[in-house]
Tab-separated table of C-alpha atoms in Angstrom:
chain	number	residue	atom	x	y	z
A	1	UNK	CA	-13.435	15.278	12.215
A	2	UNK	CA	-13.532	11.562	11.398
A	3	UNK	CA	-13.836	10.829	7.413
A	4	UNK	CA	-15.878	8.264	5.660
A	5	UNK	CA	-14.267	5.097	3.808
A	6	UNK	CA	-17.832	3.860	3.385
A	7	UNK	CA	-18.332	5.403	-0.395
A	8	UNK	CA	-19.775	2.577	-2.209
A	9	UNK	CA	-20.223	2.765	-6.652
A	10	UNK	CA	-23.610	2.802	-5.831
A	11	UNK	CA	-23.198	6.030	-5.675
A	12	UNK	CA	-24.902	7.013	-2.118
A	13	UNK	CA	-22.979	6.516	1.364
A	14	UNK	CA	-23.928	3.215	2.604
A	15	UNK	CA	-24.566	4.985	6.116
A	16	UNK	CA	-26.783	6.984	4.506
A	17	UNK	CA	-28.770	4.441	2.522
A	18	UNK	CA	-30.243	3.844	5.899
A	19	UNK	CA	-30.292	6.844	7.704
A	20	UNK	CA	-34.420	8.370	8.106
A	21	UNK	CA	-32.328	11.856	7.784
A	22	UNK	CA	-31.354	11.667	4.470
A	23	UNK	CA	-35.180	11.150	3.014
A	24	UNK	CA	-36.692	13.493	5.743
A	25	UNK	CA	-33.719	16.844	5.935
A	26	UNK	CA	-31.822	18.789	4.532
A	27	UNK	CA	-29.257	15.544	2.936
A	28	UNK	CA	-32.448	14.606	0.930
A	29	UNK	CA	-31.932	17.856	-1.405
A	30	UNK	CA	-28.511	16.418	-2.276
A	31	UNK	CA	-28.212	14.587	-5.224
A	32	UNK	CA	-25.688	11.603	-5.052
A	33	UNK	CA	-22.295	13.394	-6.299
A	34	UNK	CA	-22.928	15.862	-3.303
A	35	UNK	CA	-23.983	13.490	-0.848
A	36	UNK	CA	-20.980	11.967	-1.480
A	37	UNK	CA	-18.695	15.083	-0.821
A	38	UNK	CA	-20.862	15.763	2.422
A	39	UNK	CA	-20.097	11.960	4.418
A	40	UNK	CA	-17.053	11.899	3.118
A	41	UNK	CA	-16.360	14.996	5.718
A	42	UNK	CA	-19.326	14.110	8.442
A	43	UNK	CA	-18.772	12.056	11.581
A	44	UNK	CA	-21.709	11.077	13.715
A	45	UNK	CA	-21.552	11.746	17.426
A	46	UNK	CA	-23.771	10.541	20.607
A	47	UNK	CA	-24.629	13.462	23.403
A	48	UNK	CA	-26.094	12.793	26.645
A	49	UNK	CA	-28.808	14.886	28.345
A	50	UNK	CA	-27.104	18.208	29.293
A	51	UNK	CA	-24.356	18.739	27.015
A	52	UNK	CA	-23.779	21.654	25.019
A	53	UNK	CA	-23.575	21.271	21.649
A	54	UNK	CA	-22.459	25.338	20.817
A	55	UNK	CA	-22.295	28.430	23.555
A	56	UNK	CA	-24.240	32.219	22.949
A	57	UNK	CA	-21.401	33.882	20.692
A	58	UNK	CA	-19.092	30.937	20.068
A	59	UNK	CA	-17.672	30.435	16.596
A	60	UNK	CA	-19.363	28.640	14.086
A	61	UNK	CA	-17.079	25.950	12.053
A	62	UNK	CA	-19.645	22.913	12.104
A	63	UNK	CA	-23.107	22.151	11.080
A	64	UNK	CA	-24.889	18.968	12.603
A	65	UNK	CA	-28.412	16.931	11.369
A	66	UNK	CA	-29.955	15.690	14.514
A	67	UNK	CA	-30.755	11.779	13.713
A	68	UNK	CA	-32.505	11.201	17.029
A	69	UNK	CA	-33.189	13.209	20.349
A	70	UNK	CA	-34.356	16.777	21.151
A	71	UNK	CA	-32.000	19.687	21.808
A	72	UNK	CA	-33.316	23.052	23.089
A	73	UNK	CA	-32.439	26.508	22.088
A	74	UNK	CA	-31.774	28.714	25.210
A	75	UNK	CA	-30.951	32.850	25.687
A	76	UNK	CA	-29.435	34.033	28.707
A	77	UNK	CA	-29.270	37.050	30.475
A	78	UNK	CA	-26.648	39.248	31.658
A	79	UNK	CA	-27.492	37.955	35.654
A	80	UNK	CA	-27.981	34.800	34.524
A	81	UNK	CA	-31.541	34.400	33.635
A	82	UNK	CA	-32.334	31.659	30.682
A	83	UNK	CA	-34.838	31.545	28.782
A	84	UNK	CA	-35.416	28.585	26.400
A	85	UNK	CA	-36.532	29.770	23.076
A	86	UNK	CA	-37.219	26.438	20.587
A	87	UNK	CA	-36.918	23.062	20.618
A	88	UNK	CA	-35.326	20.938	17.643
A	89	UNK	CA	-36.191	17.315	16.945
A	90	UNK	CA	-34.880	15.442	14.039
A	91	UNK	CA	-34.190	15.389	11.143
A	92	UNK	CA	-33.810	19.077	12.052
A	93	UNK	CA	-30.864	21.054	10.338
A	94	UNK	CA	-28.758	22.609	13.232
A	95	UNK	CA	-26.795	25.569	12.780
A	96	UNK	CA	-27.343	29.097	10.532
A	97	UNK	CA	-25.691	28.728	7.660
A	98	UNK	CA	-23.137	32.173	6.801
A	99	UNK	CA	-22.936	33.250	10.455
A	100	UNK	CA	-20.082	33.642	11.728
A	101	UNK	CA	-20.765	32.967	15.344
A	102	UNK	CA	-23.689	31.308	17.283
A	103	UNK	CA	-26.457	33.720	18.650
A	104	UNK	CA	-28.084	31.350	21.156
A	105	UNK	CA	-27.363	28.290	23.428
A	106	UNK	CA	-27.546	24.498	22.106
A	107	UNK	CA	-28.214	22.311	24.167
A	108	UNK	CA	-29.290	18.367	24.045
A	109	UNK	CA	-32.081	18.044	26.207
A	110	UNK	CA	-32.102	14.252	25.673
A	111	UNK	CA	-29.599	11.928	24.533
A	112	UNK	CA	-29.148	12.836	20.902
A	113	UNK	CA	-27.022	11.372	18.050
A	114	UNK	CA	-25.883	13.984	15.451
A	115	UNK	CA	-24.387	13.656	11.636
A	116	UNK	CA	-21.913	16.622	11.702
A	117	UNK	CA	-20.386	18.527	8.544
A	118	UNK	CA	-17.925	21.496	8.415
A	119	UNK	CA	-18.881	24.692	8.138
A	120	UNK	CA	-16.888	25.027	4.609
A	121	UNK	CA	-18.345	22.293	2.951
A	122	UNK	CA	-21.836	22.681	4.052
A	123	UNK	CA	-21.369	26.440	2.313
A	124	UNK	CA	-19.727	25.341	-0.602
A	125	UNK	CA	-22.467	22.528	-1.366
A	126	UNK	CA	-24.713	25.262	-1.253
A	127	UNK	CA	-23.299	27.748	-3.618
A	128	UNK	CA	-23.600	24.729	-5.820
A	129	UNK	CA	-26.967	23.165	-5.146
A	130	UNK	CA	-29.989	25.247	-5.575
A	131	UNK	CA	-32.225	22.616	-4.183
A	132	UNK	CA	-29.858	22.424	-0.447
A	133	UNK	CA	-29.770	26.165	-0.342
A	134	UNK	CA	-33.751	26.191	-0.913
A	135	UNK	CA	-34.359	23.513	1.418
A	136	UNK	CA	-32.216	25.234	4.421
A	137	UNK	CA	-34.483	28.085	3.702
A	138	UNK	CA	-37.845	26.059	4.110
A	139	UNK	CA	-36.620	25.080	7.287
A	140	UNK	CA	-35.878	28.625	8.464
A	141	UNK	CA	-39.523	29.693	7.097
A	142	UNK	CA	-40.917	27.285	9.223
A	143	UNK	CA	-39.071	28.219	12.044
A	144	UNK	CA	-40.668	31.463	11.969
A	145	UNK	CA	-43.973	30.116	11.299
A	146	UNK	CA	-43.135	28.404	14.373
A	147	UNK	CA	-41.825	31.307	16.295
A	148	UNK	CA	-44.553	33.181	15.727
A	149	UNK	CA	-47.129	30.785	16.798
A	150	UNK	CA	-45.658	30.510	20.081
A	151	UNK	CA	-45.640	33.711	20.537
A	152	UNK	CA	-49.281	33.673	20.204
A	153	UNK	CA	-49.337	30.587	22.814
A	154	UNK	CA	-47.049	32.226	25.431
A	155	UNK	CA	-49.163	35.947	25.446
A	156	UNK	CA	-52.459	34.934	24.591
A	157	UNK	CA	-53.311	31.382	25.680
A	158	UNK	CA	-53.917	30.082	29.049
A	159	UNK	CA	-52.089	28.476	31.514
A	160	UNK	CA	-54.166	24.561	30.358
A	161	UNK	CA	-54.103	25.715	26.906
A	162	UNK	CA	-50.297	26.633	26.636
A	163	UNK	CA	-49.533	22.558	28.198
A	164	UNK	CA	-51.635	21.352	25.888
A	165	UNK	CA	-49.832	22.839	23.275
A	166	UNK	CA	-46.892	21.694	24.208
A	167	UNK	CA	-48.044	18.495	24.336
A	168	UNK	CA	-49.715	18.460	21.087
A	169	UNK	CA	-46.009	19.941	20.013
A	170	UNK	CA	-43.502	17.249	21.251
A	171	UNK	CA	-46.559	14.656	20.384
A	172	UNK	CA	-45.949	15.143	16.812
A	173	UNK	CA	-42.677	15.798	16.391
A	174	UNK	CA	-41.356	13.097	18.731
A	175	UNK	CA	-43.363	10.259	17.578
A	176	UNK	CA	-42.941	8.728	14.189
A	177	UNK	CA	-45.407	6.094	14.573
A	178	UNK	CA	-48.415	8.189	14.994
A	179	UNK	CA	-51.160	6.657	13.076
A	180	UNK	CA	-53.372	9.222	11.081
A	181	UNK	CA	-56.721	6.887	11.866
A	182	UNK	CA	-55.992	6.351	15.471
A	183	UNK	CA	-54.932	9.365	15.943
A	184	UNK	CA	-52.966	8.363	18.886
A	185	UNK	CA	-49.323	8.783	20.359
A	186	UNK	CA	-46.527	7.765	22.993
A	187	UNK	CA	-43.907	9.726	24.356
A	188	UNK	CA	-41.253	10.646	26.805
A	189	UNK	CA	-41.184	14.010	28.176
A	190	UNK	CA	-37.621	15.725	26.953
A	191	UNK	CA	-37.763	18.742	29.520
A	192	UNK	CA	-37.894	18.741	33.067
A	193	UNK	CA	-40.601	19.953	35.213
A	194	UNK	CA	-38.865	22.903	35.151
A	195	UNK	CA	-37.807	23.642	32.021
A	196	UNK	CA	-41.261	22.936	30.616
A	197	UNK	CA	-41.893	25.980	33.254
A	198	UNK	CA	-39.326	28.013	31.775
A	199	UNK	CA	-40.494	27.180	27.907
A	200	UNK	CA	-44.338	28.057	28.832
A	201	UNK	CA	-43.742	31.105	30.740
A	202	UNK	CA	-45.441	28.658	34.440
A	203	UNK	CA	-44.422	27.888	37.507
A	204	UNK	CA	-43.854	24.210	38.177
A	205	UNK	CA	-47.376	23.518	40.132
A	206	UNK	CA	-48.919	25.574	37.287
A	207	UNK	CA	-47.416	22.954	34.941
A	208	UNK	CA	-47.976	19.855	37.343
A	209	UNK	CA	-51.426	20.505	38.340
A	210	UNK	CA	-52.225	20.978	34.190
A	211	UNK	CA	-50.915	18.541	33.457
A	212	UNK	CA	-52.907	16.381	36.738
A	213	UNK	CA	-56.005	18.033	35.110
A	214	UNK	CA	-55.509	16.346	31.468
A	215	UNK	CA	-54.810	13.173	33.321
A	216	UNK	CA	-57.891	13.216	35.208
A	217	UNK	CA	-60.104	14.175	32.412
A	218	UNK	CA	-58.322	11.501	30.328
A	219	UNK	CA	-57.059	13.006	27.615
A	220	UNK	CA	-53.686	12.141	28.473
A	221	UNK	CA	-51.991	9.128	30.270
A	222	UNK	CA	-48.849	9.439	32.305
A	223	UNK	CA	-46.514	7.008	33.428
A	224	UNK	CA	-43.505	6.842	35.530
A	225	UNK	CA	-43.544	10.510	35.408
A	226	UNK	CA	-41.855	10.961	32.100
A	227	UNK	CA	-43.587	8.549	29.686
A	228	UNK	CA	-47.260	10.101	27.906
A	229	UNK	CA	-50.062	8.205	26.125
A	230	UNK	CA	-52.404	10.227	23.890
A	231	UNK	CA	-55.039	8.384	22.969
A	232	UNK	CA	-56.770	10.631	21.273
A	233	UNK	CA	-54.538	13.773	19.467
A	234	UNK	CA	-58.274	15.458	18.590
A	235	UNK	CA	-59.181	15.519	22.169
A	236	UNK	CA	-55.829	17.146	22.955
A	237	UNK	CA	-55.812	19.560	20.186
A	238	UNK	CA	-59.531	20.879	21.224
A	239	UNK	CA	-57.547	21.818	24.707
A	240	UNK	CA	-54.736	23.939	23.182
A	241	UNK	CA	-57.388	26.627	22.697
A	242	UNK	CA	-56.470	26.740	18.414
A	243	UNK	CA	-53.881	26.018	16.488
A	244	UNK	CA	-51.342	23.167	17.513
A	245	UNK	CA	-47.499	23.456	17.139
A	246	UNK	CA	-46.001	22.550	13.591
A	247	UNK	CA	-45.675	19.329	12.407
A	248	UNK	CA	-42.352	18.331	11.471
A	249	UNK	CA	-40.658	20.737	9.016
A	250	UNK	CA	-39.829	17.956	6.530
A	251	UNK	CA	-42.682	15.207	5.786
C-alpha cells in the first residue's frame, strides 16, 4: 500500500482538495484530522475493463472509493452460472464495512480508477466518527432502496420497459453534466450486449431490438454502438413503465 507525503498545513490532502470524491462520498463525512489519517494510508489505482477487483468469499483487508468508471456486482453458481446483481458508479463506497470476507464478485466493467484504504483504518475512523459511520449507512439504505426497485423492474416490468430503465439508470449516474432544464444526457454503454442481457433477465435480440425500437422512435440516439444521446430524460422515463433507477446516492 503506497503512503501519502502530500499532507499539506492546510490541513486537507492536496490530492484530495481536488478529488469530486471527497465532496460527493463517503471522504466528505471526514473532517480534516481524519482525512488526514485516511490518505496518509490510501493509494489510488487504475483497472481496465475485466479485472477483478475482490472474488465471492475472498478476504476482506481493503476498502476502495471508485473516482471514475463502473464496476458490477456479480453471483455465481455452483455450475457456473453468473448473475450480475448491481452496478456501482462513483463516488460509490466499495466494500462492507465489518465483514470479514466478500459475499459477491467485483468486477470493473469499465476502466475505473479507485482511492483504496485498509480495512483497519477505514474501521477505526469509524468507531471515531459518527458522521463516516452514518454516511456508510446512507449508502447501504440506498442500496436497498435500490435493490428493491429492481426487483420490481426485473418481475414486473416488460421487456421495453426494463431497457429503458436501465437506461434511465446508467443515464444518471454516469453523466455529471446532465442539465436539469435540458434534461438531456450522453453516455457510453459500460456492459456488453450481453451482460446488459444477463442484468435485465433478456436475451441479446430482446435487448438489441429494444433498444432499435427507442432509436427509431427517437427517444434515444446511438452511436458507434456504445456511445447514447438522450435528448430528452422525460421521454425516456415515460418508457420505463414508473419509477426510474436512483439517482446517485450522494448529491
Amino acid at each position: 500500500m503506497t503512503v501519502r507525503q502530500d499532507i499539506h498545513s492546510s490541513g486537507i490532502p492536496v490530492l484530495c482538495l481536488s478529488c469530486a470524491a471527497r465532496l460527493r462520498g463517503v471522504c466528505a463525512a471526514l473532517d480534516p484530522n481524519h482525512l488526514v489519517g485516511l490518505a496518509k494510508t490510501s493509494s489510488r489505482h487504475k483497472l481496465e475493463p475485466g479485472v477483478e477487483l475482490i472474488a465471492d468469499a475472498e478476504a476482506v483487508d481493503s476498502y476502495s472509493t471508485l473516482l471514475s468508471g463502473v464496476v458490477k456486482l456479480t453471483k455465481c453458481l455452483s455450475d457456473g452460472r453468473q448473475q450480475i446483481v448491481g452496478l456501482r458508479f462513483a463516488p460509490d463506497f466499495l466494500g462492507r464495512p465489518f465483514k470479514v470476507k466478500s459475499t459477491i464478485n467485483v468486477e470493473a466493467a469499465t476502466s475505473v480508477s479507485l482511492c483504496s484504504f485498509p480495512k483497519a483504518a477505514v474501521e477505526r475512523i469509524m468507531k471515531e466518527s459518527p458522521g463516516l459511520e452514518h454516511r456508510l449507512l446512507k449508502q447501504t439504505l440506498d442500496e436497498l432502496d435500490e435493490a428493491l426497485e429492481w426487483m420490481v423492474t426485473l418481475g414486473r416490468k416488460t421487456a421495453p420497459e426494463k431497457v429503458a430503465s436501465f437506461l434511465l439508470m446508467i443515464a444518471r449516474n454516469m453523466d455529471s453534466s446532465i442539465d436539469p432544464a435540458a434534461g438531456s444526457a450522453c453516455f457510453d454503454l459500460p456492459l456488453t450486449r450481453a451482460d446488459i442481457s444477463d442484468f435485465l433477465g433478456l436475451t441479446n435480440e430482446t435487448v438489441s431490438r429494444q433498444l432499435t425500437r427507442l432509436r427509431a422512435d427517437g427517444v434515444i440516439r446511438i452511436e458507434n454502438k456504445r456511445h447514447v444521446t438522450v435528448d430528452s430524460m422525460s421521454r425516456l422515463e415515460q418508457r420505463c413503465g414508473g419509477r426510474g433507477a436512483r439517482q446517485p446516492a450522494f448529491e
